[in-house]
Coordinates of C-alpha atoms in Angstrom, one line a residue:
M26 CA -18.9 -12.3 -2.8
N27 CA -18.0 -10.7 -6.1
V28 CA -16.4 -7.4 -5.3
T29 CA -17.4 -6.0 -8.7
N30 CA -21.1 -6.2 -7.8
Q31 CA -21.2 -4.7 -4.4
S32 CA -23.6 -1.8 -3.8
P33 CA -22.4 1.6 -2.5
V34 CA -21.3 1.5 1.1
K35 CA -21.9 3.8 4.0
P36 CA -18.8 5.0 5.6
A37 CA -18.0 3.2 8.9
V38 CA -16.3 6.2 10.4
A39 CA -17.1 8.8 13.0
K40 CA -20.0 11.2 12.4
R41 CA -18.8 14.0 10.1
S42 CA -19.5 17.7 10.4
E43 CA -18.4 20.8 8.7
P44 CA -14.6 21.4 9.0
T45 CA -13.2 23.5 11.8
P46 CA -10.5 26.1 11.0
S47 CA -7.9 23.7 12.5
Q48 CA -8.9 21.1 9.9
V49 CA -8.4 23.3 6.9
I50 CA -4.7 23.4 6.0
E51 CA -4.8 26.3 3.5
P52 CA -7.4 28.7 2.2
T53 CA -8.3 28.1 -1.4
P54 CA -7.4 30.5 -4.2
P55 CA -10.3 32.2 -5.9
D56 CA -9.8 30.4 -9.2
V57 CA -9.3 26.9 -7.8
N58 CA -11.7 26.2 -4.9
W59 CA -9.6 23.5 -3.2
Q60 CA -9.1 22.7 0.5
V61 CA -6.9 20.1 2.1
R62 CA -9.2 18.5 4.7
R63 CA -9.2 15.6 7.1
V64 CA -11.2 12.7 5.7
D65 CA -13.3 12.4 8.9
S66 CA -14.3 16.1 8.5
L67 CA -16.1 15.4 5.2
S68 CA -19.8 15.4 5.0
K69 CA -21.5 12.1 4.2
S70 CA -22.0 13.0 0.5
E71 CA -18.4 14.2 0.2
F72 CA -17.0 11.0 1.8
E73 CA -19.1 8.8 -0.5
A74 CA -17.7 10.7 -3.5
L75 CA -14.2 10.2 -2.2
E76 CA -14.8 6.5 -1.6
R77 CA -16.3 6.1 -5.0
L78 CA -13.4 7.8 -6.8
A79 CA -10.9 5.6 -4.9
Y80 CA -12.9 2.5 -5.8
D81 CA -13.6 3.3 -9.5
Y82 CA -10.4 5.0 -10.5
G83 CA -7.7 3.9 -8.1
E84 CA -4.8 2.3 -10.0
S85 CA -2.1 1.8 -7.4
P86 CA -2.1 -0.6 -4.5
E87 CA -2.6 2.1 -1.9
S88 CA -5.2 4.1 -3.8
Y89 CA -8.1 2.9 -1.5
L90 CA -6.2 4.0 1.6
A91 CA -7.7 7.4 0.8
V92 CA -10.7 6.4 2.9
E93 CA -8.7 6.1 6.2
P94 CA -10.3 8.7 8.5
E95 CA -7.1 10.2 9.8
R96 CA -5.7 11.0 6.4
F97 CA -6.4 14.3 4.5
C98 CA -7.6 14.8 1.0
I99 CA -8.2 17.2 -1.8
L100 CA -11.7 16.8 -3.3
S101 CA -12.7 18.9 -6.3
P102 CA -15.9 20.9 -5.8
D103 CA -17.7 18.9 -8.5
H104 CA -16.5 15.6 -7.0
T105 CA -14.9 14.4 -10.2
A106 CA -11.3 14.2 -8.8
A107 CA -9.5 13.7 -5.6
L108 CA -6.1 13.2 -4.1
S109 CA -5.1 11.5 -0.9
V110 CA -2.8 13.6 1.2
I111 CA -0.7 13.6 4.4
P112 CA 0.5 17.2 5.0
A113 CA 3.8 18.0 6.7
G114 CA 4.3 21.7 7.0
R115 CA 4.6 23.1 3.5
F116 CA 5.1 19.7 2.0
L117 CA 2.1 17.6 0.9
H118 CA 2.8 13.9 0.5
C119 CA 0.1 12.3 -1.8
S120 CA -0.2 8.6 -2.2
G121 CA -2.3 6.4 -4.4
G122 CA -2.2 8.5 -7.6
I123 CA -4.9 10.7 -9.1
L124 CA -8.4 9.5 -8.2
A125 CA -10.2 10.7 -11.4
A126 CA -11.3 9.4 -14.7
P127 CA -8.4 9.2 -17.1
E128 CA -9.8 12.0 -19.3
N129 CA -9.8 14.4 -16.3
R130 CA -6.3 13.8 -15.0
S131 CA -4.3 16.1 -17.3
Q132 CA -6.4 19.1 -16.3
F133 CA -6.3 18.1 -12.6
V134 CA -2.4 18.1 -12.7
R135 CA -2.3 21.5 -14.3
Q136 CA -4.7 22.9 -11.6
L137 CA -2.7 21.2 -8.9
S138 CA 0.5 22.9 -10.3
D139 CA -1.1 26.3 -10.1
W140 CA -2.6 25.6 -6.6
A141 CA 0.8 24.5 -5.3
K142 CA 2.6 27.5 -6.7
K143 CA 0.1 30.1 -5.4
N144 CA 0.0 28.5 -1.9
K145 CA 3.8 27.9 -1.8
R146 CA 3.4 24.2 -1.3
V147 CA 5.7 21.4 -2.4
V148 CA 3.5 18.6 -3.6
A149 CA 5.0 15.0 -3.9
C150 CA 2.7 12.5 -5.7
Y151 CA 3.8 8.8 -5.2
S152 CA 2.9 5.7 -7.1
I153 CA 2.2 7.5 -10.4
G154 CA 1.8 5.0 -13.2
E155 CA 3.2 5.0 -16.7
Q156 CA 0.0 6.3 -18.2
D157 CA -0.1 9.4 -16.0
R158 CA 3.6 10.2 -16.1
P159 CA 3.3 12.4 -19.3
H160 CA 0.7 14.7 -17.5
F161 CA 3.3 15.6 -14.9
E162 CA 6.1 16.0 -17.4
A163 CA 3.9 18.3 -19.5
A164 CA 3.3 20.4 -16.4
N165 CA 7.1 20.6 -15.8
W166 CA 7.1 18.5 -12.6
E167 CA 10.2 16.6 -11.6
V168 CA 9.6 12.9 -12.4
S169 CA 11.7 10.1 -10.9
K170 CA 11.2 6.4 -10.8
F171 CA 10.2 5.3 -7.3
G172 CA 9.8 1.5 -7.7
E173 CA 7.8 -1.1 -9.5
D174 CA 4.3 -2.6 -9.0
T175 CA 3.8 -6.3 -9.1
L176 CA 0.8 -7.2 -11.4
L177 CA -0.7 -10.6 -12.0
D178 CA -3.0 -11.3 -14.9
L179 CA -5.6 -13.6 -13.4
D180 CA -7.0 -14.5 -16.9
T181 CA -3.8 -16.2 -17.8
L182 CA -2.4 -17.2 -14.4
K183 CA -1.7 -21.0 -14.2
W184 CA 0.0 -22.8 -11.3
S185 CA 1.5 -25.5 -13.5
G186 CA 5.1 -25.9 -14.5
K187 CA 8.5 -25.4 -12.8
P188 CA 8.1 -21.5 -12.4
Y189 CA 5.3 -22.1 -9.8
E190 CA 6.8 -25.2 -8.2
W191 CA 7.7 -23.3 -5.0
V192 CA 4.2 -21.8 -4.7
R193 CA 2.6 -25.2 -5.1
R194 CA 5.0 -26.8 -2.5
Q195 CA 4.2 -24.1 0.1
S196 CA 0.5 -24.5 -0.5
N197 CA 0.4 -28.3 -0.3
F198 CA 2.5 -28.3 2.9
C199 CA 0.1 -25.9 4.6
Q200 CA -2.9 -27.9 3.6
R201 CA -1.3 -31.0 5.0
M202 CA -0.7 -29.1 8.3
G203 CA -4.4 -28.3 8.5
L204 CA -4.5 -24.6 7.4
V205 CA -7.7 -23.4 5.8
A206 CA -8.2 -20.1 4.0
R207 CA -11.4 -18.2 4.1
E208 CA -12.7 -14.7 3.5
I209 CA -14.2 -12.8 6.5
H210 CA -17.5 -11.0 5.9
P211 CA -18.0 -8.8 9.1
E212 CA -21.6 -8.1 8.2
K213 CA -22.5 -11.8 8.5
L214 CA -21.0 -12.2 11.9
D215 CA -22.6 -11.6 15.3
K216 CA -21.1 -9.0 17.5
E217 CA -19.4 -11.4 19.9
T218 CA -17.8 -13.4 17.1
W219 CA -16.6 -10.3 15.3
T220 CA -15.1 -8.8 18.5
K221 CA -13.2 -12.1 19.1
L222 CA -11.9 -12.2 15.6
K223 CA -10.8 -8.6 15.6
G224 CA -8.8 -9.3 18.8
E225 CA -7.0 -12.2 17.0
L226 CA -6.2 -10.0 14.1
F227 CA -4.5 -7.4 16.3
E228 CA -2.7 -10.3 18.1
V229 CA -1.3 -11.4 14.7
L230 CA -0.3 -7.8 13.9
R231 CA 1.6 -7.2 17.1
D232 CA 3.3 -10.6 16.9
D233 CA 4.4 -9.9 13.3
L234 CA 5.8 -6.5 14.1
K235 CA 7.4 -7.1 17.5
D236 CA 10.8 -8.2 16.2
R237 CA 10.9 -6.0 13.1
F238 CA 13.1 -2.9 12.6
Y239 CA 9.8 -0.9 12.6
D240 CA 7.7 -2.4 15.4
R241 CA 4.7 -0.4 14.5
E242 CA 2.7 0.4 11.4
I243 CA 4.2 3.0 9.1
N244 CA 2.3 5.7 7.3
L245 CA 1.5 7.0 3.8
L246 CA 2.3 4.0 1.5
V247 CA 1.0 1.3 3.8
G248 CA -2.4 0.8 5.2
K249 CA -3.4 0.6 8.9
L250 CA -5.4 -2.4 10.3
Q251 CA -8.9 -0.9 10.7
P252 CA -11.3 -3.9 10.7
D253 CA -14.3 -1.6 11.5
N254 CA -13.5 0.6 8.5
L255 CA -13.0 -2.0 5.8
L256 CA -15.7 -0.6 3.5
R257 CA -14.9 -2.3 0.1
R258 CA -11.6 -3.7 1.3
R259 CA -11.5 -7.5 1.7
L260 CA -10.1 -9.5 4.6
F261 CA -8.8 -13.1 4.2
V262 CA -7.4 -15.3 6.9
A263 CA -5.5 -18.6 7.2
E264 CA -6.9 -20.5 10.1
N265 CA -5.5 -23.7 11.7
S266 CA -8.3 -26.2 11.7
Q267 CA -6.8 -28.1 14.6
T268 CA -6.1 -25.2 17.0
E269 CA -8.9 -22.9 15.5
R270 CA -6.4 -20.1 15.6
I271 CA -5.8 -17.5 12.9
E272 CA -2.1 -17.8 11.8
A273 CA -2.0 -15.1 9.1
F274 CA -4.2 -12.6 7.3
I275 CA -4.2 -10.4 4.2
V276 CA -6.2 -7.2 3.5
G277 CA -6.9 -6.5 -0.2
N278 CA -7.6 -3.0 -1.6
P279 CA -10.0 -2.7 -4.6
M280 CA -8.8 -1.0 -7.7
R281 CA -10.3 -0.1 -11.1
G282 CA -13.9 -0.5 -10.1
G283 CA -13.3 -3.9 -8.5
N284 CA -11.7 -5.4 -11.6
S285 CA -8.4 -5.6 -9.7
L286 CA -7.4 -6.2 -6.1
A287 CA -4.2 -5.2 -4.4
L288 CA -3.0 -7.6 -1.7
E289 CA -1.6 -4.7 0.4
M290 CA -1.3 -6.0 4.0
F291 CA 0.4 -9.3 4.8
R292 CA 0.7 -10.3 8.5
K293 CA 1.5 -13.6 10.2
R294 CA 2.3 -15.0 13.6
S295 CA 5.9 -15.6 14.4
D296 CA 5.1 -19.3 15.0
A297 CA 2.8 -19.6 11.9
T298 CA 3.0 -22.7 9.8
R299 CA 5.9 -22.4 7.3
G300 CA 4.5 -21.0 4.0
A301 CA 1.3 -19.6 5.6
I302 CA 1.5 -16.3 3.6
P303 CA 2.2 -17.9 0.1
F304 CA -0.6 -20.5 0.9
L305 CA -3.0 -17.6 1.6
V306 CA -1.9 -15.6 -1.4
K307 CA -2.5 -18.5 -3.8
D308 CA -5.9 -19.2 -2.3
V309 CA -7.0 -15.6 -2.6
L310 CA -5.8 -15.4 -6.2
D311 CA -7.7 -18.6 -7.0
K312 CA -10.9 -17.1 -5.4
L313 CA -10.5 -13.9 -7.3
R314 CA -10.2 -15.8 -10.6
T315 CA -13.5 -17.7 -9.9
E316 CA -15.2 -14.3 -9.4
G317 CA -14.0 -12.9 -12.7
V318 CA -11.6 -10.4 -11.2
R319 CA -9.1 -9.7 -14.0
Q320 CA -6.0 -8.6 -12.2
A321 CA -4.2 -8.6 -8.8
S322 CA -1.2 -6.7 -7.4
L323 CA 1.2 -7.9 -4.7
S324 CA 1.9 -4.2 -4.0
L325 CA 4.8 -1.9 -4.7
L326 CA 8.4 -2.8 -4.5
I327 CA 9.9 0.5 -3.4
W328 CA 13.5 1.2 -4.7
K329 CA 13.4 -1.5 -7.4
G330 CA 14.9 -0.2 -10.6
S331 CA 14.9 3.4 -9.3
R332 CA 18.3 4.1 -10.9
E333 CA 17.2 2.9 -14.3
Y334 CA 15.1 5.9 -15.3
T335 CA 16.7 9.3 -16.1
G336 CA 14.1 11.6 -17.6
N337 CA 14.5 15.2 -18.5
R338 CA 13.7 16.3 -14.9
S339 CA 14.5 13.2 -12.7
S340 CA 16.1 13.8 -9.3
A341 CA 19.8 12.9 -8.7
I342 CA 19.2 13.3 -5.0
L343 CA 16.3 10.9 -5.1
R344 CA 18.1 8.3 -7.2
F345 CA 21.0 8.4 -4.7
G346 CA 18.7 8.3 -1.7
L347 CA 16.7 5.3 -3.1
F348 CA 20.0 3.5 -3.9
A349 CA 21.2 4.0 -0.4
G350 CA 17.8 3.2 1.1
D351 CA 17.7 -0.1 -0.8
H352 CA 21.1 -1.2 0.6
L353 CA 20.3 0.0 4.1
G354 CA 16.8 -1.5 3.9
N355 CA 18.2 -4.9 2.9
L356 CA 20.6 -4.8 5.9
L357 CA 17.9 -3.9 8.4
Y358 CA 14.8 -5.7 7.1
S359 CA 15.7 -7.7 4.0
T360 CA 14.2 -5.8 1.1
Q361 CA 15.8 -8.2 -1.3
G362 CA 14.0 -11.0 0.5
L363 CA 10.7 -9.3 0.0
T364 CA 11.4 -8.8 -3.7
H365 CA 12.4 -12.4 -4.0
F366 CA 9.1 -13.5 -2.3
K367 CA 6.8 -11.5 -4.5
T368 CA 8.6 -12.3 -7.8
R369 CA 8.1 -16.0 -7.1
F370 CA 4.5 -15.5 -8.1
R371 CA 5.9 -14.4 -11.5
P372 CA 4.2 -10.9 -11.7
E373 CA 4.6 -8.4 -14.5
L374 CA 6.6 -5.5 -13.2
S375 CA 5.4 -2.0 -14.1
N376 CA 7.2 1.3 -13.3
C377 CA 5.9 3.7 -10.6
Y378 CA 7.1 7.3 -10.3
L379 CA 7.4 10.0 -7.8
C380 CA 6.4 13.4 -9.2
V381 CA 7.3 16.6 -7.4
S382 CA 5.8 20.0 -8.2
T383 CA 9.1 21.8 -7.9
Q384 CA 12.1 19.7 -7.1
T385 CA 13.3 17.2 -4.6
S386 CA 15.6 18.6 -1.8
I387 CA 17.2 17.2 1.3
L388 CA 14.5 18.9 3.3
S389 CA 11.7 17.2 1.3
V390 CA 13.4 13.8 1.6
L391 CA 13.6 14.3 5.4
S392 CA 9.9 15.4 5.4
F393 CA 9.0 12.1 3.6
M394 CA 11.0 10.0 6.1
Y395 CA 9.4 11.8 9.0
T396 CA 5.9 11.4 7.5
I397 CA 6.2 7.6 7.0
G398 CA 7.7 7.3 10.5
A399 CA 11.2 6.3 9.4
F400 CA 12.7 7.8 12.6
R401 CA 10.5 5.8 14.9
F402 CA 12.3 2.5 14.8
S403 CA 13.1 0.0 17.5
I404 CA 16.8 0.3 18.5
R405 CA 16.8 -3.2 20.0
N406 CA 15.4 -4.7 16.8
A407 CA 17.8 -2.7 14.7
V408 CA 20.8 -4.0 16.5
K409 CA 19.5 -7.6 16.2
S410 CA 18.8 -7.1 12.5
I411 CA 22.3 -5.7 11.8
R412 CA 23.9 -8.6 13.8
H413 CA 21.8 -11.2 11.9
S414 CA 22.6 -9.6 8.5
I415 CA 26.4 -9.6 9.2
T416 CA 26.3 -13.2 10.5
R417 CA 24.3 -14.3 7.4
S418 CA 26.8 -12.6 5.1
L419 CA 29.8 -14.2 6.8
T420 CA 28.2 -17.6 6.7
R421 CA 27.4 -17.2 3.0
K422 CA 31.0 -16.0 2.3
K423 CA 32.5 -19.0 4.1
S424 CA 30.2 -21.3 2.2
D425 CA 31.2 -19.8 -1.1
E426 CA 34.9 -20.1 -0.3
S427 CA 34.6 -23.8 0.7

C-alpha cells in the first residue's frame, strides 16, 4: 500500500461533541479566536482538518501524534494551521512543529506570541526545524538547540559497502533464523485475527518496557501504542516463521503528505532474535523505496549537539540541563547506545530546536519533566541500570589498562 495515495480517513476515536467548559483551557482573545481543546472534543470536520494538517505539513517525527485523542490542540478557525499541545498549568508544551503550509507559519508564530502574552501563558515548541527557526527568532522567542533528527534519503540509500556491513549482517542473521517482516493492514483482517494480533503487540510492549528505567510509555515526544487509532500511521512486524510469534514491531508516522515516514516507535521482546530491530528497519526502508517514498526518519536524538548552538537568545539553563540530562540518561538507559544504533544507518543529521515564548526557567524545565513523566520511573530498574553501567565502565577500564 502506497501511503501517498491513501484517501482521507475517518477518525477512529470516540464520538465527538461540542467542548464542555472543562475541556476549554483558556477563553480566546477577541482578535485571535483560539482555544486549547482536547482532540477528542473536536467535531468530525475539525478532527479531519487537524489530521489533514498533520499529514500534509508535519515535518518532525512526532507531528502526526497530534491525532492522539487524549492530547490537546490549537486549531485556527479557518483550519489552515494547528499546533499539538499538552497543557500543564500556565505552561503549554507543543510537540511536532507548526502544522501549516510554509507560507502561513510566520504569521501563525506572530499570532501565537500575541496570544501567549495576552493569556499569560509560557509556550514551548519542540522539534522546530531549521527552516522555521527564523520565524521564532523574528518574534523574539528564546531559541535553543534541542537535538538532531536522523534523516535518510531513500532515493540514494544503498546497502553496499563497508558503512552498511553491520546492517547487512544483522538482517542476514535474522533471515537465517526464520524472521519475516510484513506490514499489518487492520482493515484487511477479520475481528478475531486483529484482536489476537493486538494482544501480541501489547505483550511485546510490556516485555520491552519491563526492565527499563521508564517501565511505561512516556508523553509528549513519544507516541502511545494505539492500534485502533492508527489512521494513516503504518504498522510493521517481525514475525518468527517457526514459532508464529511477533518478536518486534515498528510504528511509522507519515510526514510531508506521505513523501516521508518517521519510524517513531521501536519495540521488541526481551528474548527476540538478535538484530530483530535493525532487520525490521532495513525491510521497512526497502519497502518504502519501492513505493516511491522519498525520505525516512529514525526519529529525534534528544540532547545530541545541544551545546553547539548559541544564538542571540539561546538558554544557558537549557544547555546545562540537556548536557546533564545526556550524561544522566546514558547512565540510566544508554542514550549513547541509542545514538550509536541509529547512526549505523548513516542518516543525515539535522538540527531541531526548542522555542520558548518568553524564556526557559527552572520551573518550565520541571514542568517539561513532569509532562513527559520523568518522575514516574521504576526505582528497581533504576538501581539495576546504575549497577550495570558502573560494572560496564569498570570492565572497560580494566580492559583498556590491560
